[in-house]
CSV table of C-alpha atoms in Angstrom, one decimal:
chain,number,residue,atom,x,y,z
A,1,MET,CA,-37.5,-13.8,15.7
A,2,ALA,CA,-35.1,-17.1,16.1
A,3,GLY,CA,-36.1,-18.9,12.8
A,4,LEU,CA,-35.8,-16.0,10.6
A,5,ALA,CA,-32.1,-15.3,12.6
A,6,LEU,CA,-30.7,-18.4,11.3
A,7,TYR,CA,-32.5,-19.3,8.4
A,8,GLY,CA,-34.2,-16.2,6.9
A,9,ASP,CA,-37.6,-16.2,5.6
A,10,LEU,CA,-38.3,-19.8,4.8
A,11,SER,CA,-40.2,-18.9,2.2
A,12,SER,CA,-37.8,-19.4,0.1
A,13,THR,CA,-35.4,-20.9,2.3
A,14,LEU,CA,-37.6,-24.6,2.0
A,15,ALA,CA,-38.3,-23.9,-1.8
A,16,SER,CA,-34.9,-24.3,-2.2
A,17,THR,CA,-33.8,-28.6,-2.3
A,18,ALA,CA,-29.6,-26.8,-1.3
A,19,GLN,CA,-27.9,-27.9,1.4
A,20,ILE,CA,-28.6,-25.6,5.1
A,21,GLU,CA,-24.7,-24.4,6.0
A,22,LEU,CA,-24.7,-22.1,9.6
A,23,ARG,CA,-21.9,-21.0,10.6
A,24,HIS,CA,-23.4,-18.9,13.1
A,25,ARG,CA,-25.3,-19.8,16.7
A,26,LEU,CA,-28.1,-17.7,19.2
A,27,GLU,CA,-28.2,-17.0,22.5
A,28,SER,CA,-31.0,-15.3,24.2
A,29,VAL,CA,-31.1,-13.1,27.9
A,30,LYS,CA,-34.9,-12.1,28.5
A,31,ILE,CA,-34.8,-8.8,29.6
A,32,LEU,CA,-38.7,-8.5,30.4
A,33,PRO,CA,-40.3,-9.5,33.0
A,34,PRO,CA,-43.3,-12.8,34.2
A,35,ARG,CA,-45.4,-9.6,35.2
A,36,GLY,CA,-45.9,-6.3,35.2
A,37,SER,CA,-43.8,-4.3,33.2
A,38,ASN,CA,-39.5,-2.9,34.0
A,39,ASP,CA,-39.1,0.7,35.5
A,40,PRO,CA,-38.5,3.2,32.2
A,41,LEU,CA,-35.6,4.9,34.3
A,42,LEU,CA,-33.6,1.1,34.9
A,43,TYR,CA,-34.1,0.1,30.4
A,44,GLY,CA,-30.3,0.3,29.8
A,45,ALA,CA,-29.5,-1.0,33.2
A,46,ILE,CA,-31.8,-4.2,32.2
A,47,THR,CA,-29.7,-3.5,28.8
A,48,ALA,CA,-26.1,-3.8,29.6
A,49,ALA,CA,-26.9,-5.9,32.7
A,50,ALA,CA,-28.6,-8.9,29.6
A,51,VAL,CA,-25.0,-7.7,27.4
A,52,ALA,CA,-22.8,-8.6,30.6
A,53,THR,CA,-24.8,-12.7,30.7
A,54,VAL,CA,-23.5,-13.5,27.6
A,55,GLU,CA,-20.6,-12.1,27.9
A,56,THR,CA,-19.2,-13.6,31.0
A,57,GLN,CA,-20.8,-16.9,29.7
A,58,ALA,CA,-18.7,-17.0,26.5
A,59,PRO,CA,-15.3,-14.1,26.9
A,60,GLN,CA,-14.1,-14.5,23.4
A,61,ARG,CA,-17.3,-15.3,21.7
A,62,LYS,CA,-17.8,-13.2,18.4
A,63,ARG,CA,-21.0,-11.2,19.4
A,64,CYS,CA,-23.1,-9.1,17.0
A,65,PHE,CA,-26.5,-7.8,19.1
A,66,THR,CA,-29.8,-7.8,18.5
A,67,MET,CA,-33.2,-5.9,20.2
A,68,ALA,CA,-36.3,-5.8,18.4
A,69,ILE,CA,-38.2,-4.2,21.9
A,70,THR,CA,-38.9,-0.5,21.4
A,71,ALA,CA,-40.8,2.1,23.4
A,72,THR,CA,-42.6,4.7,22.4
A,73,ASP,CA,-42.2,7.6,25.6
A,74,GLY,CA,-38.9,9.5,26.1
A,75,ARG,CA,-38.4,10.0,21.9
A,76,ASP,CA,-37.8,13.8,21.1
A,77,ARG,CA,-37.3,14.0,17.1
A,78,GLY,CA,-34.4,12.0,17.8
A,79,GLN,CA,-32.9,13.8,21.5
A,80,PRO,CA,-30.7,11.0,23.0
A,81,SER,CA,-32.3,8.7,25.9
A,82,SER,CA,-31.0,7.3,29.1
A,83,TRP,CA,-31.7,4.7,26.7
A,84,SER,CA,-30.3,5.0,23.9
A,85,ALA,CA,-27.5,6.4,25.4
A,86,ALA,CA,-26.5,3.1,27.5
A,87,VAL,CA,-26.9,1.3,24.0
A,88,ASP,CA,-24.8,4.0,22.6
A,89,ALA,CA,-22.0,3.5,25.7
A,90,LEU,CA,-22.0,-0.6,25.4
A,91,ALA,CA,-21.5,-0.1,21.9
A,92,ALA,CA,-18.4,1.8,22.5
A,93,GLY,CA,-17.1,-0.2,25.2
A,94,ARG,CA,-18.0,1.1,28.3
A,95,SER,CA,-19.4,-0.5,31.4
A,96,ILE,CA,-22.4,1.8,32.7
A,97,ASP,CA,-24.6,1.9,36.0
A,98,LEU,CA,-28.1,3.4,35.3
A,99,SER,CA,-29.4,1.6,38.8
A,100,SER,CA,-29.7,5.8,39.5
A,101,GLY,CA,-31.4,7.1,36.4
A,102,ASP,CA,-28.0,8.9,34.7
A,103,LEU,CA,-25.3,7.7,32.9
A,104,VAL,CA,-22.6,7.0,35.1
A,105,TYR,CA,-19.4,5.1,33.6
A,106,LEU,CA,-18.0,2.2,35.4
A,107,ASP,CA,-14.1,1.8,33.6
A,108,ASP,CA,-12.1,3.9,33.1
A,109,ALA,CA,-9.1,2.4,32.3
A,110,GLY,CA,-7.7,0.1,29.7
A,111,TYR,CA,-8.7,-0.4,25.6
A,112,PRO,CA,-12.8,-1.0,25.9
A,113,GLU,CA,-13.9,-3.9,23.9
A,114,ARG,CA,-16.8,-2.7,20.9
A,115,ARG,CA,-20.0,-4.2,21.0
A,116,LEU,CA,-22.8,-4.4,17.7
A,117,LEU,CA,-26.3,-3.7,19.2
A,118,ILE,CA,-28.6,-3.7,16.3
A,119,VAL,CA,-32.2,-2.4,17.1
A,120,SER,CA,-35.7,-2.3,15.4
A,121,ALA,CA,-36.7,1.1,14.0
A,122,GLY,CA,-40.4,0.8,16.0
A,123,ASN,CA,-43.5,-0.1,14.2
A,124,VAL,CA,-46.7,2.3,13.2
A,125,ASP,CA,-49.9,2.0,13.4
A,126,ALA,CA,-50.9,0.6,10.1
A,127,MET,CA,-54.4,-0.2,10.4
A,128,ALA,CA,-55.2,2.6,10.5
A,129,GLY,CA,-54.7,4.4,6.6
A,130,GLY,CA,-53.2,6.9,5.8
A,131,TYR,CA,-50.0,5.2,4.8
A,132,LEU,CA,-46.4,7.0,3.6
A,133,GLU,CA,-48.0,10.1,5.4
A,134,ARG,CA,-48.8,7.7,8.5
A,135,CYS,CA,-45.3,6.0,8.4
A,136,ASP,CA,-43.5,9.6,8.5
A,137,THR,CA,-45.1,11.1,11.3
A,138,THR,CA,-44.3,8.4,13.3
A,139,PRO,CA,-40.6,9.1,14.5
A,140,VAL,CA,-38.3,6.0,15.4
A,141,GLU,CA,-38.8,4.5,19.1
A,142,ASP,CA,-36.5,4.2,21.4
A,143,PRO,CA,-33.7,3.2,21.4
A,144,ALA,CA,-33.5,3.3,17.8
A,145,GLN,CA,-32.6,6.0,17.5
A,146,ALA,CA,-28.9,5.8,20.0
A,147,TRP,CA,-26.2,6.5,17.3
A,148,ASN,CA,-23.9,3.8,17.8
A,149,ALA,CA,-27.0,1.2,16.7
A,150,LEU,CA,-27.3,-0.1,13.6
A,151,THR,CA,-31.6,0.7,13.3
A,152,ILE,CA,-33.3,-1.7,11.1
A,153,GLY,CA,-36.6,-0.2,9.0
A,154,ALA,CA,-39.0,-2.4,7.0
A,155,TYR,CA,-40.4,-2.8,3.4
A,156,THR,CA,-42.0,-4.6,1.2
A,157,GLU,CA,-41.3,-6.7,-1.6
A,158,LEU,CA,-44.3,-9.2,-1.2
A,159,ALA,CA,-46.8,-7.2,-2.8
A,160,THR,CA,-48.6,-10.5,-4.5
A,161,VAL,CA,-52.5,-11.0,-2.7
A,162,GLN,CA,-53.7,-14.9,-4.2
A,163,ALA,CA,-57.1,-14.6,-6.2
A,164,SER,CA,-58.2,-16.3,-3.7
A,165,ALA,CA,-58.3,-13.7,-0.7
A,166,GLY,CA,-61.9,-12.3,-2.6
A,167,SER,CA,-60.8,-9.4,-6.2
A,168,MET,CA,-61.1,-6.5,-3.7
A,169,TRP,CA,-58.5,-7.0,-1.7
A,170,ARG,CA,-55.2,-5.7,-2.6
A,171,PRO,CA,-51.5,-4.6,-0.9
A,172,LEU,CA,-51.9,-1.4,0.4
A,173,ALA,CA,-47.5,-0.6,-0.7
A,174,PRO,CA,-45.3,-1.1,-3.7
A,175,ALA,CA,-43.2,-3.6,-3.7
A,176,GLY,CA,-40.1,-2.0,-2.9
A,177,ASP,CA,-41.2,0.4,-0.9
A,178,LEU,CA,-41.5,1.7,2.6
A,179,SER,CA,-43.2,-1.6,4.7
A,180,PRO,CA,-46.6,-0.8,5.8
A,181,TRP,CA,-45.4,-0.5,9.7
A,182,SER,CA,-41.9,0.9,9.3
A,183,SER,CA,-41.4,4.6,11.5
A,184,THR,CA,-39.1,6.6,10.0
A,185,SER,CA,-37.1,10.2,11.4
A,186,LEU,CA,-38.4,12.8,8.5
A,187,THR,CA,-39.2,14.8,12.0
A,188,PHE,CA,-36.1,14.4,13.8
A,189,SER,CA,-34.7,17.9,14.3
A,190,ALA,CA,-32.3,18.3,11.5
A,191,PRO,CA,-28.3,17.7,13.7
A,192,TRP,CA,-29.6,14.2,15.4
A,193,PRO,CA,-28.2,10.8,13.2
A,194,LEU,CA,-30.7,9.7,9.8
A,195,LYS,CA,-32.8,6.6,11.2
A,196,PRO,CA,-33.4,3.7,10.1
A,197,ASP,CA,-30.1,2.6,7.9
A,198,VAL,CA,-30.7,0.4,6.1
A,199,VAL,CA,-34.0,-2.0,5.6
A,200,PHE,CA,-35.3,-5.0,5.6
A,201,GLU,CA,-38.2,-7.1,4.6
A,202,GLY,CA,-40.9,-6.3,7.0
A,203,GLY,CA,-43.9,-7.3,5.5
A,204,ASN,CA,-47.4,-6.1,3.8
A,205,ILE,CA,-51.2,-5.6,4.8
A,206,ALA,CA,-53.7,-5.7,2.0
A,207,HIS,CA,-57.2,-2.7,1.9
A,208,ASP,CA,-59.9,-2.8,-0.3
A,209,GLY,CA,-60.1,0.3,-1.0
A,210,ASN,CA,-62.5,1.5,1.3
A,211,GLY,CA,-60.4,1.9,3.8
A,212,GLN,CA,-60.4,-1.0,5.6
A,213,HIS,CA,-57.3,-2.5,6.0
A,214,SER,CA,-56.5,-6.9,7.1
A,215,ASP,CA,-53.1,-7.8,8.3
A,216,ARG,CA,-54.2,-11.9,7.9
A,217,PHE,CA,-52.7,-12.6,4.5
A,218,ALA,CA,-50.2,-15.0,4.7
A,219,GLU,CA,-48.3,-13.8,1.1
A,220,LEU,CA,-47.9,-10.8,3.5
A,221,GLN,CA,-46.0,-11.8,5.7
A,222,LEU,CA,-43.0,-13.9,6.6
A,223,LEU,CA,-42.7,-17.1,7.5
A,224,THR,CA,-40.3,-18.7,10.2
A,225,THR,CA,-40.2,-21.9,12.6
A,226,HIS,CA,-42.3,-21.5,15.7
A,227,HIS,CA,-41.9,-20.8,19.1
A,228,ASP,CA,-43.0,-24.4,20.6
A,229,LEU,CA,-42.2,-26.5,17.9
A,230,MET,CA,-44.5,-29.3,20.1
A,231,GLN,CA,-48.3,-27.7,18.4
A,232,ARG,CA,-46.5,-26.8,15.2
A,233,ALA,CA,-43.5,-25.9,13.0
A,234,PHE,CA,-43.9,-22.6,11.3
A,235,THR,CA,-45.4,-19.4,12.4
A,236,LEU,CA,-45.5,-15.8,10.9
A,237,THR,CA,-43.8,-12.6,11.8
A,238,CYS,CA,-44.0,-9.8,9.8
A,239,MET,CA,-42.6,-5.7,11.0
A,240,THR,CA,-39.4,-3.7,12.2
A,241,SER,CA,-38.9,-6.7,14.2
A,242,ALA,CA,-39.0,-9.2,12.1
A,243,ALA,CA,-36.8,-6.9,9.1
A,244,CYS,CA,-34.3,-6.7,12.5
A,245,ALA,CA,-33.5,-10.7,12.9
A,246,GLN,CA,-32.5,-10.9,9.6
A,247,ALA,CA,-30.3,-8.2,9.7
A,248,ALA,CA,-28.9,-9.5,12.8
A,249,ARG,CA,-28.3,-12.4,10.8
A,250,PHE,CA,-26.8,-11.3,7.1
A,251,ALA,CA,-25.1,-9.4,10.7
A,252,ALA,CA,-23.6,-12.9,11.8
A,253,ILE,CA,-22.6,-14.3,8.1
A,254,ILE,CA,-20.3,-11.2,7.5
A,255,VAL,CA,-18.8,-12.1,11.3
A,256,ALA,CA,-18.5,-15.6,10.1
A,257,GLU,CA,-16.8,-15.5,6.8
A,258,TYR,CA,-14.4,-12.0,8.1
A,259,ARG,CA,-13.7,-12.8,12.0
A,260,ASP,CA,-11.1,-10.0,12.2
A,261,LEU,CA,-13.5,-7.3,11.4
A,262,TRP,CA,-14.8,-4.9,14.0
A,263,PRO,CA,-17.9,-4.2,14.6
A,264,GLU,CA,-18.0,-0.5,13.7
A,265,THR,CA,-16.4,-2.4,10.2
A,266,VAL,CA,-19.6,-4.8,9.9
A,267,ARG,CA,-21.8,-2.4,10.6
A,268,ALA,CA,-19.7,-0.1,7.8
A,269,LEU,CA,-20.2,-3.0,5.5
A,270,THR,CA,-24.0,-3.4,5.8
A,271,VAL,CA,-24.9,0.3,4.9
A,272,HIS,CA,-22.0,0.0,2.6
A,273,SER,CA,-23.6,-3.1,1.0
A,274,ALA,CA,-27.4,-1.6,0.6
A,275,GLN,CA,-29.0,0.1,-2.4
A,276,TRP,CA,-32.5,1.9,-3.2
A,277,THR,CA,-35.1,0.1,-4.8
A,278,THR,CA,-36.3,1.5,-8.1
A,279,ALA,CA,-39.5,2.2,-5.8
A,280,MET,CA,-37.5,4.4,-3.5
A,281,LYS,CA,-35.3,6.8,-5.7
A,282,ALA,CA,-39.6,7.0,-8.0
A,283,HIS,CA,-40.1,9.1,-5.0
A,284,LEU,CA,-37.6,11.7,-5.7
A,285,GLN,CA,-39.6,12.0,-9.3
A,286,GLY,CA,-36.1,14.0,-10.7
A,287,ASP,CA,-36.1,15.6,-7.4
A,288,SER,CA,-32.1,17.0,-7.5
A,289,ARG,CA,-31.9,18.5,-4.4
A,290,LYS,CA,-29.5,16.8,-1.3
A,291,ARG,CA,-32.6,18.1,0.9
A,292,SER,CA,-34.8,15.3,-0.5
A,293,ARG,CA,-31.7,12.8,-0.5
A,294,GLU,CA,-32.0,13.5,2.5
A,295,ARG,CA,-35.6,13.0,3.5
A,296,LEU,CA,-35.5,10.0,1.3
A,297,ILE,CA,-32.5,8.6,4.1
A,298,ARG,CA,-34.6,9.2,6.8
A,299,ARG,CA,-36.6,7.0,5.6
A,300,TYR,CA,-35.7,4.0,3.8
A,301,GLY,CA,-31.9,4.7,5.8
A,302,PHE,CA,-29.4,3.8,2.5
A,303,GLY,CA,-31.5,1.2,1.3
A,304,VAL,CA,-31.2,-2.7,1.7
A,305,PRO,CA,-28.1,-4.1,2.1
A,306,ASN,CA,-26.6,-7.5,-0.6
A,307,LEU,CA,-24.8,-9.8,1.4
A,308,GLU,CA,-22.7,-10.6,-2.0
A,309,LYS,CA,-21.3,-7.4,-2.6
A,310,ALA,CA,-21.1,-6.9,1.9
A,311,LEU,CA,-19.1,-10.4,1.0
A,312,ARG,CA,-17.2,-9.7,-2.1
A,313,SER,CA,-15.3,-7.9,-5.1
A,314,ALA,CA,-15.9,-8.8,-8.2
A,315,ASN,CA,-13.3,-7.0,-11.8
A,316,ASP,CA,-16.2,-5.1,-12.3
A,317,ALA,CA,-16.3,-3.4,-8.8
A,318,LEU,CA,-13.7,-2.9,-6.2
A,319,THR,CA,-13.8,-2.5,-2.0
A,320,LEU,CA,-10.8,-1.7,0.1
A,321,ILE,CA,-11.6,-1.7,3.6
A,322,VAL,CA,-9.1,0.9,6.5
A,323,GLN,CA,-9.2,0.1,10.3
A,324,GLY,CA,-7.5,2.3,11.8
A,325,THR,CA,-6.9,4.6,15.8
A,326,ILE,CA,-7.0,8.1,15.6
A,327,ARG,CA,-6.6,10.4,18.8
A,328,PRO,CA,-8.6,13.7,18.1
A,329,PHE,CA,-7.7,15.7,20.8
A,330,ASN,CA,-5.2,16.8,23.3
A,331,ASP,CA,-5.5,19.1,26.3
A,332,GLY,CA,-9.1,20.9,23.3
A,333,LYS,CA,-7.2,21.3,21.5
A,334,MET,CA,-7.6,19.0,16.9
A,335,ARG,CA,-4.2,16.2,17.5
A,336,GLU,CA,-4.3,14.5,14.4
A,337,MET,CA,-5.4,13.2,11.0
A,338,HIS,CA,-5.1,10.3,8.8
A,339,VAL,CA,-4.7,10.7,4.9
A,340,HIS,CA,-4.8,6.9,3.4
A,341,GLU,CA,-3.4,6.4,-0.3
A,342,LEU,CA,-5.0,4.1,-1.5
A,343,PRO,CA,-4.2,1.3,-4.2
A,344,TRP,CA,-5.7,2.4,-6.6
A,345,PRO,CA,-6.4,1.0,-10.5
A,346,THR,CA,-4.7,4.4,-12.1
A,347,GLU,CA,-3.5,2.9,-15.6
A,348,VAL,CA,-7.1,0.8,-15.8
A,349,LEU,CA,-9.3,4.2,-14.2
A,350,GLU,CA,-7.3,6.8,-17.3
A,351,SER,CA,-7.9,4.1,-20.0
A,352,LEU,CA,-11.6,3.9,-19.4
A,353,GLY,CA,-11.2,8.0,-20.4
A,354,GLU,CA,-14.7,10.2,-20.1
A,355,ALA,CA,-16.4,6.6,-19.0
A,356,PRO,CA,-19.0,7.3,-16.0
A,357,VAL,CA,-17.8,5.6,-12.3
A,358,THR,CA,-19.2,5.7,-8.8
A,359,LEU,CA,-17.2,5.9,-6.7
A,360,ARG,CA,-18.9,5.0,-2.3
A,361,VAL,CA,-17.3,5.9,0.7
A,362,THR,CA,-18.7,5.1,4.7
A,363,LEU,CA,-17.1,5.8,8.0
A,364,SER,CA,-18.5,4.7,10.5
A,365,TYR,CA,-16.8,4.6,14.5
A,366,PHE,CA,-18.2,4.7,17.4
A,367,ILE,CA,-18.6,7.5,19.8
A,368,GLU,CA,-19.1,8.3,23.5
A,369,PRO,CA,-22.4,9.7,24.9
A,370,ASN,CA,-21.5,12.9,27.4
A,371,PRO,CA,-22.8,11.1,30.9
A,372,GLY,CA,-24.2,15.3,31.2
A,373,ARG,CA,-27.8,15.4,30.5
A,374,ARG,CA,-27.0,19.2,29.9
A,375,GLY,CA,-25.7,18.3,27.0
A,376,TRP,CA,-27.7,16.7,25.2
A,377,LYS,CA,-29.1,19.1,23.6
A,378,THR,CA,-26.7,19.4,21.3
A,379,ARG,CA,-25.2,17.5,19.4
A,380,HIS,CA,-20.9,18.4,19.9
A,381,ARG,CA,-21.9,18.4,23.7
A,382,TYR,CA,-23.0,14.6,23.7
A,383,CYS,CA,-21.0,12.9,21.5
A,384,SER,CA,-17.0,12.4,22.7
A,385,HIS,CA,-16.0,13.5,19.2
A,386,GLY,CA,-16.7,12.9,15.1
A,387,LEU,CA,-15.6,12.0,12.3
A,388,ARG,CA,-15.5,13.6,8.9
A,389,PHE,CA,-14.1,12.1,5.4
A,390,ALA,CA,-12.4,14.1,2.4
A,391,VAL,CA,-11.7,12.3,-0.8
A,392,LYS,CA,-8.7,14.3,-2.4
A,393,LEU,CA,-9.2,17.0,-5.4
A,394,PRO,CA,-8.1,15.7,-8.8
A,395,THR,CA,-5.6,18.9,-9.1
A,396,ASP,CA,-4.6,18.6,-5.4
A,397,ASP,CA,-1.4,16.3,-4.5
A,398,ILE,CA,-0.7,15.4,-1.2
A,399,GLU,CA,0.7,18.1,1.0
A,400,GLN,CA,-2.4,20.7,-0.2
A,401,PHE,CA,-5.4,17.8,0.8
A,402,ARG,CA,-3.7,18.0,3.9
A,403,LYS,CA,-4.1,21.8,4.7
A,404,SER,CA,-7.4,22.2,3.2
A,405,MET,CA,-8.8,18.8,5.6
A,406,ASN,CA,-8.1,21.2,8.8
A,407,HIS,CA,-9.1,23.5,7.2
A,408,ARG,CA,-12.1,22.1,7.0
A,409,ALA,CA,-11.4,20.9,10.9
A,410,LEU,CA,-11.9,24.4,11.6
A,411,ALA,CA,-15.1,25.0,9.5
A,412,GLU,CA,-16.8,22.9,11.4
A,413,ASP,CA,-15.1,23.1,14.5
A,414,GLU,CA,-16.7,27.2,14.2
A,415,SER,CA,-19.6,25.7,12.4
A,416,LYS,CA,-18.8,27.7,9.5
A,417,PRO,CA,-19.3,26.1,5.5
A,418,ASP,CA,-17.0,25.2,4.0
A,419,ASN,CA,-17.5,26.6,0.4
A,420,ALA,CA,-14.2,24.9,-0.6
A,421,SER,CA,-14.8,21.6,-1.0
A,422,ASP,CA,-16.4,19.1,-3.4
A,423,SER,CA,-19.6,19.0,-1.9
A,424,MET,CA,-21.5,19.8,-4.0
A,425,ASP,CA,-19.9,16.5,-6.7
A,426,TRP,CA,-21.2,14.2,-4.3
A,427,TYR,CA,-25.5,12.7,-4.3
A,428,LEU,CA,-25.3,14.1,-0.6
A,429,GLY,CA,-22.9,16.0,0.6
A,430,GLU,CA,-21.7,16.8,3.7
A,431,GLN,CA,-24.0,18.9,5.1
A,432,ALA,CA,-26.4,16.0,5.1
A,433,ARG,CA,-23.9,12.9,5.4
A,434,ASN,CA,-22.2,14.0,8.0
A,435,ARG,CA,-24.6,13.4,11.0
A,436,GLY,CA,-24.6,10.8,13.6
A,437,SER,CA,-21.7,8.1,13.6
A,438,ILE,CA,-21.9,6.5,10.3
A,439,HIS,CA,-21.5,9.1,7.0
A,440,SER,CA,-22.0,7.6,3.5
A,441,ASP,CA,-22.0,8.5,-0.3
A,442,TYR,CA,-21.7,8.6,-3.2
A,443,TRP,CA,-19.7,10.4,-5.9
A,444,ASN,CA,-20.8,9.2,-10.2
A,445,GLY,CA,-17.5,11.3,-12.4
A,446,THR,CA,-15.9,9.9,-15.2
A,447,ALA,CA,-13.3,8.1,-15.0
A,448,ALA,CA,-10.4,9.8,-15.7
A,449,ASP,CA,-10.5,12.1,-12.6
A,450,LEU,CA,-11.5,9.6,-10.1
A,451,ALA,CA,-7.9,7.9,-11.5
A,452,ALA,CA,-6.9,11.0,-9.8
A,453,LYS,CA,-8.6,10.9,-6.6
A,454,GLY,CA,-6.5,8.2,-4.2
A,455,ALA,CA,-6.3,9.3,-0.8
A,456,ILE,CA,-8.6,9.7,1.5
A,457,GLY,CA,-8.9,11.3,4.2
A,458,ILE,CA,-9.9,11.2,7.9
A,459,TYR,CA,-9.9,14.0,10.5
A,460,PRO,CA,-11.8,14.9,13.5
A,461,VAL,CA,-14.3,17.5,14.8
A,462,SER,CA,-15.2,18.8,18.2
A,463,GLY,CA,-17.1,16.4,20.7
A,464,TRP,CA,-17.3,17.1,24.6
A,465,TRP,CA,-14.1,15.3,25.3
A,466,LYS,CA,-12.4,17.8,23.1
A,467,ASP,CA,-14.6,20.7,25.4
A,468,LEU,CA,-13.7,18.6,28.6
A,469,PRO,CA,-10.0,17.8,28.4
A,470,LYS,CA,-10.1,16.8,32.0
A,471,ARG,CA,-12.2,13.5,30.3
A,472,ASP,CA,-11.3,13.3,26.7
A,473,ARG,CA,-9.4,10.0,26.6
A,474,SER,CA,-8.2,10.8,23.3
A,475,GLU,CA,-5.0,9.1,24.3
A,476,LYS,CA,-6.0,5.9,23.9
A,477,GLY,CA,-7.4,5.9,20.7
A,478,VAL,CA,-10.1,5.9,19.1
A,479,ARG,CA,-11.1,3.4,16.5
A,480,TYR,CA,-12.8,3.5,12.7
A,481,SER,CA,-13.5,2.1,9.7
A,482,LEU,CA,-13.9,3.0,6.2
A,483,VAL,CA,-15.2,1.3,3.5
A,484,VAL,CA,-13.9,2.9,-0.6
A,485,SER,CA,-15.3,0.9,-3.6
A,486,ILE,CA,-15.6,1.9,-7.2
A,487,GLU,CA,-18.1,0.0,-9.7
A,488,THR,CA,-17.5,0.6,-13.7
A,489,PRO,CA,-20.9,0.6,-16.0
A,490,THR,CA,-19.7,-2.5,-18.1
A,491,SER,CA,-18.3,-6.2,-16.6
A,492,ASP,CA,-16.1,-6.7,-18.9
A,493,VAL,CA,-13.0,-3.9,-17.0
A,494,ASP,CA,-11.4,-5.4,-15.1
A,495,ILE,CA,-10.9,-2.9,-11.2
A,496,TRP,CA,-10.1,-6.0,-9.4
A,497,SER,CA,-6.9,-7.0,-10.5
A,498,PRO,CA,-4.9,-4.5,-10.5
A,499,VAL,CA,-4.8,-3.8,-6.4
A,500,ALA,CA,-5.1,-7.0,-5.7
A,501,THR,CA,-1.3,-7.0,-7.7
A,502,GLN,CA,-0.2,-3.6,-5.7
A,503,VAL,CA,-1.5,-5.3,-1.9
A,504,GLY,CA,-0.2,-8.4,-2.1
A,505,VAL,CA,-3.5,-11.1,-3.7
A,506,PRO,CA,-2.8,-13.9,-5.5
A,507,LEU,CA,-4.3,-13.2,-8.3
A,508,GLU,CA,-6.2,-16.8,-8.6
A,509,SER,CA,-7.1,-17.2,-5.0
A,510,SER,CA,-11.0,-15.9,-4.8
A,511,VAL,CA,-12.2,-12.8,-4.9
A,512,GLU,CA,-12.9,-11.4,-1.2
A,513,LEU,CA,-12.5,-8.1,0.5
């Protein structure tokens, strides 16, 4: 795991003559005992102690926490466990005591430091056959259902078995599809989060066409460093643990490049940069139903992240980031909503007229889990608050837009669908995307329509803070990260420079977020 977190897959790294520059380091804490196993009731407390161990050594150091260990017990169609609730609390910056088996907060004052926790989805018994069906019916393992965690599944591009292995063996998963090792959230109940969030390379296995499977082929695994360098330099690895380590590297590179980004933003950029492969999208087979698209996410997350896309904007692809703080409730009532009138390439978009463009929006925030287990059966009682985004309709002015957001907030609070929204114009729509605490969606339309959409709103929806005003921490504010990007189909259109001029970025500088 350490080798992948530092270098990525060494197969490609060793084939290159380029110099390797490391801008991140590793820390590790052992959470498994020398003998036996930990008490399941203490999983959360042990995880919290591991986090505290490294933080007390160097409190000012920026970190991404990675955990490639999961448990098969406690999974109930996506419902929280004491362990996943501890992960959620740690991400939200809370200090916790789980020694009694319950979630108890130790701190109620101050403004907590948030943490990015990256967790593997957990593995499938890939040798049993049935491939996608088995992956689809094996739910992600505890604590990977945590709302605030960046949960990592596995896909594979390793789909070639050398001829010397014999003609009978061939890869089980096709290139670009789900790794045979990866679990999913297709069996989760509808209210719970869409997991995994993204997928990284996790390797493949081979089969002989007669029911026999094998994981012994090196070309279907990742190359990494061996834990005992005195014995040998390299070894092979695979599964969602390997994918998780690569995700940690991805996040660490973002943090090293942009030191002021919040953990919520790093998570947002990772998801926002992801795309489904051709093999993944082929499973839709022309099915345009939003329910089928939701199933796509529950299997593959939002796809495979692209580091260059997460770090840079190009002339034909503009990315904007907002890091904001909102106070959701006051005395059991909705309190604030935010409207961001973004720097927008209006003239360029208008000049493109009916040309197709893509708008993508990702909203990331961390909820606080309800310490009381009785609220864990419904999502509004488990999470402290929810946030939603809305994009202004081309025909609305700002005042009309504010009124429509207020209507949406009230509609969701009363569990009533909002038929007046433009949800049908989005790839997922509000019903599918509003799971968990990260929401990402695409809008495809004409450049002329997008030119008039340059405002995005953030508004709160119900949570246990609203139900329990005496325990509401809204006054301290809750953070959110909003990532917005525009893409045009041609590279000869410059939508970046007009926005750079509006925000005061020198045009001769490198094209950065």
